[in-house]
Coordinates of C-alpha atoms in Angstrom, one line a residue:
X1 CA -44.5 73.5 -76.0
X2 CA -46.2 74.4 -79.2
X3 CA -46.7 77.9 -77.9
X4 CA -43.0 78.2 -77.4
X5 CA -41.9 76.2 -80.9
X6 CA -44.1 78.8 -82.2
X7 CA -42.0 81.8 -80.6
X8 CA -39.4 80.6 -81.3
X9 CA -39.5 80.6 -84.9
X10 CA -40.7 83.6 -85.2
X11 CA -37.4 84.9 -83.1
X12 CA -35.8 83.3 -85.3
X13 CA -37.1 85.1 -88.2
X14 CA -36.6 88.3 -86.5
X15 CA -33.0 87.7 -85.6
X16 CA -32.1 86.9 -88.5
X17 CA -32.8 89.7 -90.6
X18 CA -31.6 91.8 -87.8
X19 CA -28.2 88.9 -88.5
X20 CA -28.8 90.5 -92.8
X21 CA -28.3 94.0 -91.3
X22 CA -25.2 93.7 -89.2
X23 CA -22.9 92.7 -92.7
X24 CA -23.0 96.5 -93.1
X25 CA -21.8 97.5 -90.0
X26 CA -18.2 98.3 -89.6
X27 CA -17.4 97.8 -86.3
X28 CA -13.9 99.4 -84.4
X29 CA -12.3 99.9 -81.3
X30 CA -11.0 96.6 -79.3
X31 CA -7.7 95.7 -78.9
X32 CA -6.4 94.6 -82.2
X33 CA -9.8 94.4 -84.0
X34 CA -11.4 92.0 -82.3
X35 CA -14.9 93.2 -80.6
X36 CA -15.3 92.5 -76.9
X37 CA -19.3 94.2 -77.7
X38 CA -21.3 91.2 -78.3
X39 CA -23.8 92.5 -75.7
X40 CA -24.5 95.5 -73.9
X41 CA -25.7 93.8 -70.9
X42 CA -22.1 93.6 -69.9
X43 CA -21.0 96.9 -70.8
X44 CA -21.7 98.4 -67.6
X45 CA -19.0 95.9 -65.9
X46 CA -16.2 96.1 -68.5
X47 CA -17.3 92.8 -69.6
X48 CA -16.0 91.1 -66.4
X49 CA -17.0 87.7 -65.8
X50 CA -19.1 87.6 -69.3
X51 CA -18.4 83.8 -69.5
X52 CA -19.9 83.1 -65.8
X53 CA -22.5 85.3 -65.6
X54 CA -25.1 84.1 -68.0
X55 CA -28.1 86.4 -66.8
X56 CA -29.9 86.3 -71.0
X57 CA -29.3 84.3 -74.0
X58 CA -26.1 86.6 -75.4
X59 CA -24.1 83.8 -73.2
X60 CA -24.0 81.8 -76.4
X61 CA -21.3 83.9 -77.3
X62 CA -19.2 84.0 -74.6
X63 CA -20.2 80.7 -72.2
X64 CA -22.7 78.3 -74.9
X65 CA -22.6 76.0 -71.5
X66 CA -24.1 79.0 -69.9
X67 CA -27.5 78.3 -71.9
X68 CA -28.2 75.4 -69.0
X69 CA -29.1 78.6 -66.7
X70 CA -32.0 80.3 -69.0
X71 CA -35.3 78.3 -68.7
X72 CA -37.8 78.5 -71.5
X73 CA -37.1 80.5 -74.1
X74 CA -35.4 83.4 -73.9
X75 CA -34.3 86.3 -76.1
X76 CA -31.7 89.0 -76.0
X77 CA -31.4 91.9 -78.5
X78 CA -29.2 94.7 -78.6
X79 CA -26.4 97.0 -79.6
X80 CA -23.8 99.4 -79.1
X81 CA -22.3 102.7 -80.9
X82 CA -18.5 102.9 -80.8
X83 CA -16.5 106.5 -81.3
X84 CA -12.9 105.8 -81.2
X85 CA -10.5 108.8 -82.2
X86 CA -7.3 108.5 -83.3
X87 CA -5.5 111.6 -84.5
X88 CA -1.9 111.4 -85.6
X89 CA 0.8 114.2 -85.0
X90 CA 4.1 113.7 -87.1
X91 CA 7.6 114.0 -86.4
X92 CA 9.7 113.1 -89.4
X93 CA 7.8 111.1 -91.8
X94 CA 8.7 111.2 -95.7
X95 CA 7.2 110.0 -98.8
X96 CA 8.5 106.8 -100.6
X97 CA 12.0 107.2 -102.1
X98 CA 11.5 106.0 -105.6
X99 CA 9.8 109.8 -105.7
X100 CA 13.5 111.4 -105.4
X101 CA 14.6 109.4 -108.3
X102 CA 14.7 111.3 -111.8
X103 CA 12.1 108.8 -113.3
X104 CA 9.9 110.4 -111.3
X105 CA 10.4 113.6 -112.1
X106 CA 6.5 114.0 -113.4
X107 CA 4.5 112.5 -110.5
X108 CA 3.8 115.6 -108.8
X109 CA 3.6 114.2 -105.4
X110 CA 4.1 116.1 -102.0
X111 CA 4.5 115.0 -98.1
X112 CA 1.0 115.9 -97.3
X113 CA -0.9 116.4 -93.8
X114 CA -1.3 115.0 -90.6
X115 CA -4.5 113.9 -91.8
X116 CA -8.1 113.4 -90.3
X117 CA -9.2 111.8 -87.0
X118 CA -9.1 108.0 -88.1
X119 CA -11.7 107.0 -86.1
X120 CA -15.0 107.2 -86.8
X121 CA -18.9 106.0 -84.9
X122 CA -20.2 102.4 -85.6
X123 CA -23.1 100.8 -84.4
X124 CA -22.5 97.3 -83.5
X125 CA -25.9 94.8 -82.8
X126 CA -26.3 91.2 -81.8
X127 CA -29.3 89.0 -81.2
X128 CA -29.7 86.0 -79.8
X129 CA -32.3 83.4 -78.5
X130 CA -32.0 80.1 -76.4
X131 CA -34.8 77.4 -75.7
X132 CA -34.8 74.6 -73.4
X133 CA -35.7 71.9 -75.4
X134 CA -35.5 69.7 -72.2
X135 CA -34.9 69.3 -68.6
X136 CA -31.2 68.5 -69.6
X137 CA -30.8 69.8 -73.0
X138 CA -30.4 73.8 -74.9
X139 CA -30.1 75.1 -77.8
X140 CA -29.6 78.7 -79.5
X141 CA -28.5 80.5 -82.2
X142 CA -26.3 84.0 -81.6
X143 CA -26.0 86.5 -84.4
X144 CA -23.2 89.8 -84.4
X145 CA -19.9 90.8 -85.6
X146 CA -17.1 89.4 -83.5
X147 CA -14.1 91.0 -85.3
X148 CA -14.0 94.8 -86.9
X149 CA -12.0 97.5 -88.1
X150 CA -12.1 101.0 -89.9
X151 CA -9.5 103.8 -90.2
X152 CA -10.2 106.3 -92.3
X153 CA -7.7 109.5 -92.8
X154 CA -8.8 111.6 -96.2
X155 CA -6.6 111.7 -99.2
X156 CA -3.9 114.0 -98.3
X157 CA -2.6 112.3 -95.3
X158 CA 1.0 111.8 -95.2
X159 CA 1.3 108.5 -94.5
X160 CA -1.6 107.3 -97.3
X161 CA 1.2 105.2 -99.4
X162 CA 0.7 103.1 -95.5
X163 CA -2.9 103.4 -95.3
X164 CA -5.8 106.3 -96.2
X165 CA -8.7 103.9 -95.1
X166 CA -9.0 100.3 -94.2
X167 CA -12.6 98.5 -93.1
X168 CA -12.9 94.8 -92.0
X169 CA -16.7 93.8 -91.6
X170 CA -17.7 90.6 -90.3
X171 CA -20.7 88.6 -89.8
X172 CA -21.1 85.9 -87.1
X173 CA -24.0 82.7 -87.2
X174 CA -23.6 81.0 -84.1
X175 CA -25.8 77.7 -83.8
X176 CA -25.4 76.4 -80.1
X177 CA -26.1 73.3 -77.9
X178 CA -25.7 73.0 -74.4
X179 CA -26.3 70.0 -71.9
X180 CA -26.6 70.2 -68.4
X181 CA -24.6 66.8 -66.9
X182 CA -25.9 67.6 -63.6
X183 CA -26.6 70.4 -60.7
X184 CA -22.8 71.5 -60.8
X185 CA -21.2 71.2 -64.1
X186 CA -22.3 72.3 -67.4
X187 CA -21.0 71.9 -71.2
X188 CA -22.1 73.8 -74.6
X189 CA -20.9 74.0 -77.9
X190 CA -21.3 75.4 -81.3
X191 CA -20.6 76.2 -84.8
X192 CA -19.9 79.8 -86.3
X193 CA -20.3 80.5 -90.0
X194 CA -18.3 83.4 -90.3
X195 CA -18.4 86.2 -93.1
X196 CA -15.8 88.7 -93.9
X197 CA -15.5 91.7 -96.5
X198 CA -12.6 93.7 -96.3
X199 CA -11.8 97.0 -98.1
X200 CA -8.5 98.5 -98.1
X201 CA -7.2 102.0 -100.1
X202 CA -3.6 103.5 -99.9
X203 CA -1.8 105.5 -102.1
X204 CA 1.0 103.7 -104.2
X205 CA 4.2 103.9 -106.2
X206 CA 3.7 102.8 -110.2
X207 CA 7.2 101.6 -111.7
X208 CA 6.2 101.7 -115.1
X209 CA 9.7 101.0 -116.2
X210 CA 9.6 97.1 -116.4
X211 CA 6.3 97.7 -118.3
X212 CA 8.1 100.4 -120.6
X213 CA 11.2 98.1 -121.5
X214 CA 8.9 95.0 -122.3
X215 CA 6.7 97.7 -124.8
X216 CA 9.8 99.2 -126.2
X217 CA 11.3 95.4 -126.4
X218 CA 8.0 94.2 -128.5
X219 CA 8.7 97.7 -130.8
X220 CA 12.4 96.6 -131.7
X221 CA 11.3 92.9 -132.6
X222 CA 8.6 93.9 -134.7
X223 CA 11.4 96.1 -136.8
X224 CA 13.3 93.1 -136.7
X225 CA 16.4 93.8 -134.0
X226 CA 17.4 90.3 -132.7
X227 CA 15.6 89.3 -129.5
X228 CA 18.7 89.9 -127.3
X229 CA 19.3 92.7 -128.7
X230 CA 16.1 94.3 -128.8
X231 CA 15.4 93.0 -125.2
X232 CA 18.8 95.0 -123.4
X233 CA 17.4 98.2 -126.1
X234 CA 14.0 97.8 -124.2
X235 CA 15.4 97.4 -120.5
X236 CA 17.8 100.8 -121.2
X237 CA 14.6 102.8 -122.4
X238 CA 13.1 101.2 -119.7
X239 CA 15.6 102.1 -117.2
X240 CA 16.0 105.5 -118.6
X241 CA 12.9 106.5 -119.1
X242 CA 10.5 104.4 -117.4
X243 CA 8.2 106.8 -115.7
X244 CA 7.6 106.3 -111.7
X245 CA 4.1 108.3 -111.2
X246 CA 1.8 108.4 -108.4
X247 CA -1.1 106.2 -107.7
X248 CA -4.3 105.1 -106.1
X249 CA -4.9 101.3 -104.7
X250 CA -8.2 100.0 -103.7
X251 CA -8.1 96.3 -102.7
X252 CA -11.7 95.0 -102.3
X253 CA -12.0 91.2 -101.3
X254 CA -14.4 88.8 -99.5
X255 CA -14.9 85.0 -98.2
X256 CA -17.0 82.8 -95.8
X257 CA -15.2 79.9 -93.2
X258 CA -16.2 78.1 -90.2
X259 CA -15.0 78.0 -86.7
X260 CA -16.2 76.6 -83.8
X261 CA -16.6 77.1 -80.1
X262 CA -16.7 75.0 -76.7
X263 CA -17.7 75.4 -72.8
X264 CA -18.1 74.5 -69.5
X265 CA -19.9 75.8 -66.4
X266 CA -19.2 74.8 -63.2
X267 CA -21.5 75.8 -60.5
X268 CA -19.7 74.9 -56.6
X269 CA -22.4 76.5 -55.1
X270 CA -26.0 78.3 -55.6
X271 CA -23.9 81.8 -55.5
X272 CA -20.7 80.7 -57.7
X273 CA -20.1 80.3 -61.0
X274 CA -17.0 79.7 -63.3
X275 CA -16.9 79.8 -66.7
X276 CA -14.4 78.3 -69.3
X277 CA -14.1 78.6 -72.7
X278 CA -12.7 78.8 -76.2
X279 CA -13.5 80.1 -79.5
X280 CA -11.4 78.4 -83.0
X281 CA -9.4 80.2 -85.3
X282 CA -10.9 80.8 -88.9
X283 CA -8.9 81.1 -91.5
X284 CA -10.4 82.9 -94.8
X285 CA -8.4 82.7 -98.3
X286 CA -10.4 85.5 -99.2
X287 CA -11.1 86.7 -102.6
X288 CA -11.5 89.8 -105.0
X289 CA -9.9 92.9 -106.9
X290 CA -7.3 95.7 -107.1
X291 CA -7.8 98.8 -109.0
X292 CA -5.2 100.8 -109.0
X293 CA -5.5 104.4 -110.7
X294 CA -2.8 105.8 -112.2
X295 CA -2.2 109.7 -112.1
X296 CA -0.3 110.3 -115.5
X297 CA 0.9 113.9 -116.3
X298 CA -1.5 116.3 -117.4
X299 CA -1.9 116.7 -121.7
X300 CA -0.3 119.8 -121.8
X301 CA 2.5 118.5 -119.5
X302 CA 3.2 115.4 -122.3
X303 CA 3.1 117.6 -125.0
X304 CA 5.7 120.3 -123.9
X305 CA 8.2 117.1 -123.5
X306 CA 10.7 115.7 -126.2
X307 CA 9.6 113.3 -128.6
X308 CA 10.7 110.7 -127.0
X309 CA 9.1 111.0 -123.6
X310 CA 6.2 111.4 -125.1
X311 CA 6.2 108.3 -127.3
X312 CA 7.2 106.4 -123.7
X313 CA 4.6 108.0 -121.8
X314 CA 1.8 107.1 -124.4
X315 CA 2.3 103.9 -122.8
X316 CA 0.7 104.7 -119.7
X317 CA -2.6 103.7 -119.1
X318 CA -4.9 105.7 -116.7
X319 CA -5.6 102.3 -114.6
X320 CA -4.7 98.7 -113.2
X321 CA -6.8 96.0 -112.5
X322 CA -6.6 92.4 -111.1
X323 CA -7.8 89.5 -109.2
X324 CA -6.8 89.3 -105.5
X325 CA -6.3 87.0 -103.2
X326 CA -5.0 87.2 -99.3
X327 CA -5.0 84.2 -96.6
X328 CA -6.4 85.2 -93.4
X329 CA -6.5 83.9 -90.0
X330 CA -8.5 85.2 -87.4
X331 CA -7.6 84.4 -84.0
X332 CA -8.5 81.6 -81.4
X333 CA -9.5 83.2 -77.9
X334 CA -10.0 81.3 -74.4
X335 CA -11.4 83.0 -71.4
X336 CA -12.2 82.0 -67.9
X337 CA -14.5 83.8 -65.7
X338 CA -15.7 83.7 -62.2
X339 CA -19.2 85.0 -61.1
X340 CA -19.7 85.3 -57.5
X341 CA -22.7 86.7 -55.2
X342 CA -21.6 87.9 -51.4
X343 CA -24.9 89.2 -50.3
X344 CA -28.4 89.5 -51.5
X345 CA -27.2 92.9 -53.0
X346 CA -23.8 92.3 -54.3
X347 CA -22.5 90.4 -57.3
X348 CA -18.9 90.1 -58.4
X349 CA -17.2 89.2 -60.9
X350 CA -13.7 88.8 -63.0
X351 CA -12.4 87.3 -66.1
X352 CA -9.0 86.8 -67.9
X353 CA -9.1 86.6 -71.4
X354 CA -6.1 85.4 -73.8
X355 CA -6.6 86.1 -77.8
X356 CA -3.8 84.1 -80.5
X357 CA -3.0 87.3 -82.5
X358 CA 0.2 85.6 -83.4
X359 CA -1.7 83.9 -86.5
X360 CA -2.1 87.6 -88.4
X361 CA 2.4 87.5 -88.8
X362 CA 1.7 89.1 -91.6
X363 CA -0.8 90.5 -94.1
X364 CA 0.0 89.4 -98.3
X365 CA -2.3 90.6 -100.7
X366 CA -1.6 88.2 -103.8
X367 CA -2.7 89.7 -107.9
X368 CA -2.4 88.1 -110.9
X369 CA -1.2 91.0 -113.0
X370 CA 0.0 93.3 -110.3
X371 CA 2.9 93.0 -107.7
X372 CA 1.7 91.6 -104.3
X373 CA 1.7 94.0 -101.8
X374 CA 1.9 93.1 -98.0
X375 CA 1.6 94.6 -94.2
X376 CA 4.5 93.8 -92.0
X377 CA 2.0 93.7 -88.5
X378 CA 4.1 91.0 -86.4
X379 CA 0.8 91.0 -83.9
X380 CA 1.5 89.2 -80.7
X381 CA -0.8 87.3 -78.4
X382 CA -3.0 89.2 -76.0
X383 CA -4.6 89.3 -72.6
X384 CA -7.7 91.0 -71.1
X385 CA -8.4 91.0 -67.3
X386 CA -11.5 92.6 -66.3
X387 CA -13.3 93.1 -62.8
X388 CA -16.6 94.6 -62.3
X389 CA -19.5 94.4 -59.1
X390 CA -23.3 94.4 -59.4
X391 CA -25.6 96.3 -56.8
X392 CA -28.9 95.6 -56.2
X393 CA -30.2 98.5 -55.3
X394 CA -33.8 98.2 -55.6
X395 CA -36.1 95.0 -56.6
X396 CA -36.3 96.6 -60.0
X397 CA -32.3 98.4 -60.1
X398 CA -29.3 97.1 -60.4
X399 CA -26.1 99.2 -60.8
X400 CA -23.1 98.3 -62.4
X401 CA -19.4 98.8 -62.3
X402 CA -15.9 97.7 -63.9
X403 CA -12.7 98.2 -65.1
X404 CA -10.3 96.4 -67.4
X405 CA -6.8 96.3 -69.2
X406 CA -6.9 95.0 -73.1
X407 CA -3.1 94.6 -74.0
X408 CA -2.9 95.3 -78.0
X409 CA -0.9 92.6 -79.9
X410 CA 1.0 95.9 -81.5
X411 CA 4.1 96.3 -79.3
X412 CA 6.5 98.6 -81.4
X413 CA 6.9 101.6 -82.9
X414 CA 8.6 99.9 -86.1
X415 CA 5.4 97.6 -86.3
X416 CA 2.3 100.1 -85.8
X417 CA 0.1 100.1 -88.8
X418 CA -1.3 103.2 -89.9
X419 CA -4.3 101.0 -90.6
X420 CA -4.6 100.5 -86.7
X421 CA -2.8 102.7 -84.8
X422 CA -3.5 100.4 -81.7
X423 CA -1.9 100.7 -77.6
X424 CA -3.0 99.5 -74.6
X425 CA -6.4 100.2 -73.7
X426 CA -7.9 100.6 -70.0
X427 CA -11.4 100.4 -70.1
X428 CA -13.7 102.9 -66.9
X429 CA -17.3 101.5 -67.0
X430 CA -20.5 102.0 -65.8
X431 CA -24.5 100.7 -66.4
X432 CA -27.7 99.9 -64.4
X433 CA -30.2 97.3 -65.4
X434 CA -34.0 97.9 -65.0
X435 CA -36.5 94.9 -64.8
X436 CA -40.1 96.3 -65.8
X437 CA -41.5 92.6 -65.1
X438 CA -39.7 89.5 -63.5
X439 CA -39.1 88.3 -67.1
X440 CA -38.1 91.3 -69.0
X441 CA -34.3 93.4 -68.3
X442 CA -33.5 96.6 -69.9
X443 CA -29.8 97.1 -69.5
X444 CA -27.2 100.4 -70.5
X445 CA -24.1 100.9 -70.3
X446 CA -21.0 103.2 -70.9
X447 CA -17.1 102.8 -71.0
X448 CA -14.4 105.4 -71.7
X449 CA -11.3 103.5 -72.9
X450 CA -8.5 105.8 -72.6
X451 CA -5.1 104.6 -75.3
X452 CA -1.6 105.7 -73.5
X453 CA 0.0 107.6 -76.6
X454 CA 1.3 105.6 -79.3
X455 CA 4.6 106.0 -81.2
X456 CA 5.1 105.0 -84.6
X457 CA 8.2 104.6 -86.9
X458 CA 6.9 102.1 -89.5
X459 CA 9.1 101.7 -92.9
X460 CA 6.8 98.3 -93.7
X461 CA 9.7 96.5 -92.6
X462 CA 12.3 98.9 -94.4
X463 CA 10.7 99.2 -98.0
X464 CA 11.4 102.4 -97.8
X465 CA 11.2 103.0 -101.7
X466 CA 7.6 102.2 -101.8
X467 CA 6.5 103.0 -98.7
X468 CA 8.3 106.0 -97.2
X469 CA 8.3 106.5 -93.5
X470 CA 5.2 106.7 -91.1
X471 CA 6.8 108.8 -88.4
X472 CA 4.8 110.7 -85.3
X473 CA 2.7 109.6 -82.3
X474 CA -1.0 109.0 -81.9
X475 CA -3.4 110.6 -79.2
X476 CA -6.0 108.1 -78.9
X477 CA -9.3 107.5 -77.2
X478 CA -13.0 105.8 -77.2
X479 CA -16.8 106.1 -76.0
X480 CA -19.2 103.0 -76.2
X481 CA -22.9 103.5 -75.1
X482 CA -24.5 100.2 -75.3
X483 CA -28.5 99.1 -75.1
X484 CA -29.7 95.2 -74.5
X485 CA -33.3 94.3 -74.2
X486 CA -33.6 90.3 -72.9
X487 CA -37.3 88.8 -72.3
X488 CA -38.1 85.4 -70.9
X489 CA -41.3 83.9 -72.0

């Protein structure tokens, strides 16, 4: 036991600095943003029956009850690297409105291009270890990144005052017990101490002329015009000559929450195994700034206009900033999975998977000094089925096999966000698994996830004067190549 105590904390150790390095990991590509990839050992089988099968300790994710099946101490580290594409094709898209106004006769703005492929390559780790602590009782501690995103289409894309580039990272400490009741049923739990940073630039309009009247109102008092007076004076000028220019947003914010996570394993037979479980929603009121950039007309542009418009623009500065704030909640997920052998050399398997995207209505970013800003998204809950097989087909190969559908919570053309251009996805894998030693497994894997195209026609729920229209189709696509090492000392 001492020889295992001492393992184990040095595991520990190692997963989590591995746990320090995966906050800078920007993960992508699973339906909506939430990351199926918290092994590679199920890669090969499209993740099929990853609640069930419990082969190495990275069942503390999916199944904690699933710890009950891993003697002694085990260990399971890992990763894979996602290249998603997403390239956009327009059909009639058009820059806000408040740019065909005459107060905006300065901001030098134009349509733009199609922009660059979105997507992007990530690698995504995990680690874990379990222990049997005793006949009955386990426990464990996962580590990896259960929810990511990042879209990122250059500055002169034509749908920037939508989105130019968008990144959610998380981080994911997942402390598990499980308890084995008896030889057929199973239960696990845990907590998860969840980390998010988020980071989120798109062009924007500035309506300087609410700022311009209240400047030219303060003027008028100060020369001793009535307040009334001097406040209708202001909002004229303002109206007038209140410059609308051309901008540059970058929203940077941050926050930690807790969730938590349940199981149960049910074991019918030596050859069966079915899985269920459910992961929490965590909700973040997450925290930070806004910088907005302001592109004012060149010197030599000022000075060739009247008198006047010179004085107003004077009042421009050259940048915005202020606190931030946006309520966030993650979804809740429950999945039930079957595991089943039929012969000494094939194992099969099958899950269906339902994710509460419902809770993300709506994205408001809330600032002090700035107008809030917000993402109509209008997600929708999801499902995943998956089905995959095992073969043995040595003592030290196994081949592997599945394919799955992973409905997006995006459903319309009105309500798909530049920031993740999501459809359908159908997932081909395939991976083998090579055992050096009875205790040591060496898995790979590969999935193609092919996106039907995707239509978009998103006005951000009609603002049309801020946000123009988003208008084409999206040709989208993905590769994941995974690698898991698991030991068993």
């Amino acid at each position: 036991m001492k020889r295992h105590t001492y393992k184990l904390q040095r595991t520990l150790l190692s997963a989590t600095l591995l746990g320090l390095g995966i906050s800078n990991v920007t993960a992508v590509h699973a339906a909506g943003f939430n990351l199926q990839e918290q092994n590679a050992s199920g890669l090969g089988v499209a993740y099929a029956g990853s609640g069930a099968v419990a082969e190495n300790a990275s069942t503390i994710y999916y199944n904690p009850a699933g710890m009950t099946n891993l003697p002694g101490l085990n260990i399971s580290v890992g990763g894979n690297y996602i290249i998603p594409s997403f390239k956009f094709s327009n059909d009639r898209s058009s820059l806000p409105a408040a740019f065909g106004t005459a107060n905006a006769q300065f901001s030098g703005t134009r349509l733009g291009d199609e922009g660059d492929n979105a997507g992007g390559g990530a690698f995504v780790p995990n680690a874990y270890v379990s222990w049997q602590v005793s006949d009955r009782l386990f426990a464990g501690l996962g580590i990896g990144a259960p929810f990511g995103l990042a879209t990122d289409y250059g500055d002169g894309f034509m749908g920037r005052y939508h989105s130019k580039k968008f990144e959610i990272e998380t981080i994911n400490f997942n402390p598990s017990l499980a308890y084995k009741l008896n030889d057929t049923w199973s239960i696990g739990a845990g907590i998860n101490i969840q980390r998010i940073k988020a980071e989120y630039e798109k062009s924007t309009v500035v309506d300087m002329r609410s700022q311009v009247a209240g400047a030219v109102t303060q003027k008028y008092i100060a020369a001793g015009v009535p307040a009334q007076q001097a406040a209708a004076m202001g909002k004229a000028t303002g109206d007038q000559y209140g410059p609308i220019l051309d901008g540059e947003a970058r929203v940077k914010m941050n926050d930690t929450a807790l969730g938590w996570n349940i199981g149960v394993m049910f074991h019918p037979s030596e050859d069966t195994r079915i899985g269920l479980s459910y992961r929490s929603r965590i909700k973040y009121k997450a925290t930070g700034d806004t910088d907005v950039d302001i592109h004012r007309p060149s010197a030599a542009m000022i000075g060739a206009m009247p008198a006047q418009l010179q004085e107003i623009y004077s009042l421009v500065p050259g940048s915005l900033t202020s606190s931030s704030s946006a309520s966030v909640t993650l979804p809740d997920t429950a999945l039930l999975s079957v595991y089943q052998r039929i012969s000494p050399r094939w194992e099969l398997l099958g899950d269906i998977q339902w994710t509460g995207w419902s809770s993300l209505p709506k994205l408001t970013i809330q600032s002090d000094t700035l107008p809030d800003a917000s993402l109509d998204l209008r997600f929708k809950d999801s499902w995943r089925i998956a089905v995959g097989a095992m073969y043995q087909v040595a003592p030290q190969w196994k081949l592997k096999a599945g394919v799955a559908w992973d409905q997006s919570p995006v459903r319309s053309a009105e309500h798909r966000p530049a920031s993740l251009p999501d459809n359908d996805r159908y997932w081909l894998s395939v991976g083998a698994q090579y055992k050096p030693t009875e205790n040591t497994a060496i898995d790979v894997g590969y999935s193609y996830m092919y996106l039907k195209k995707s239509h978009v026609d998103n006005t951000n729920d009609g603002n049309l004067a801020q946000y123009g229209r988003l208008s084409g189709s999206y040709k989208s696509h993905g590769h994941i190549f995974g690698l898991q090492v698991s030991h068993r000392f």
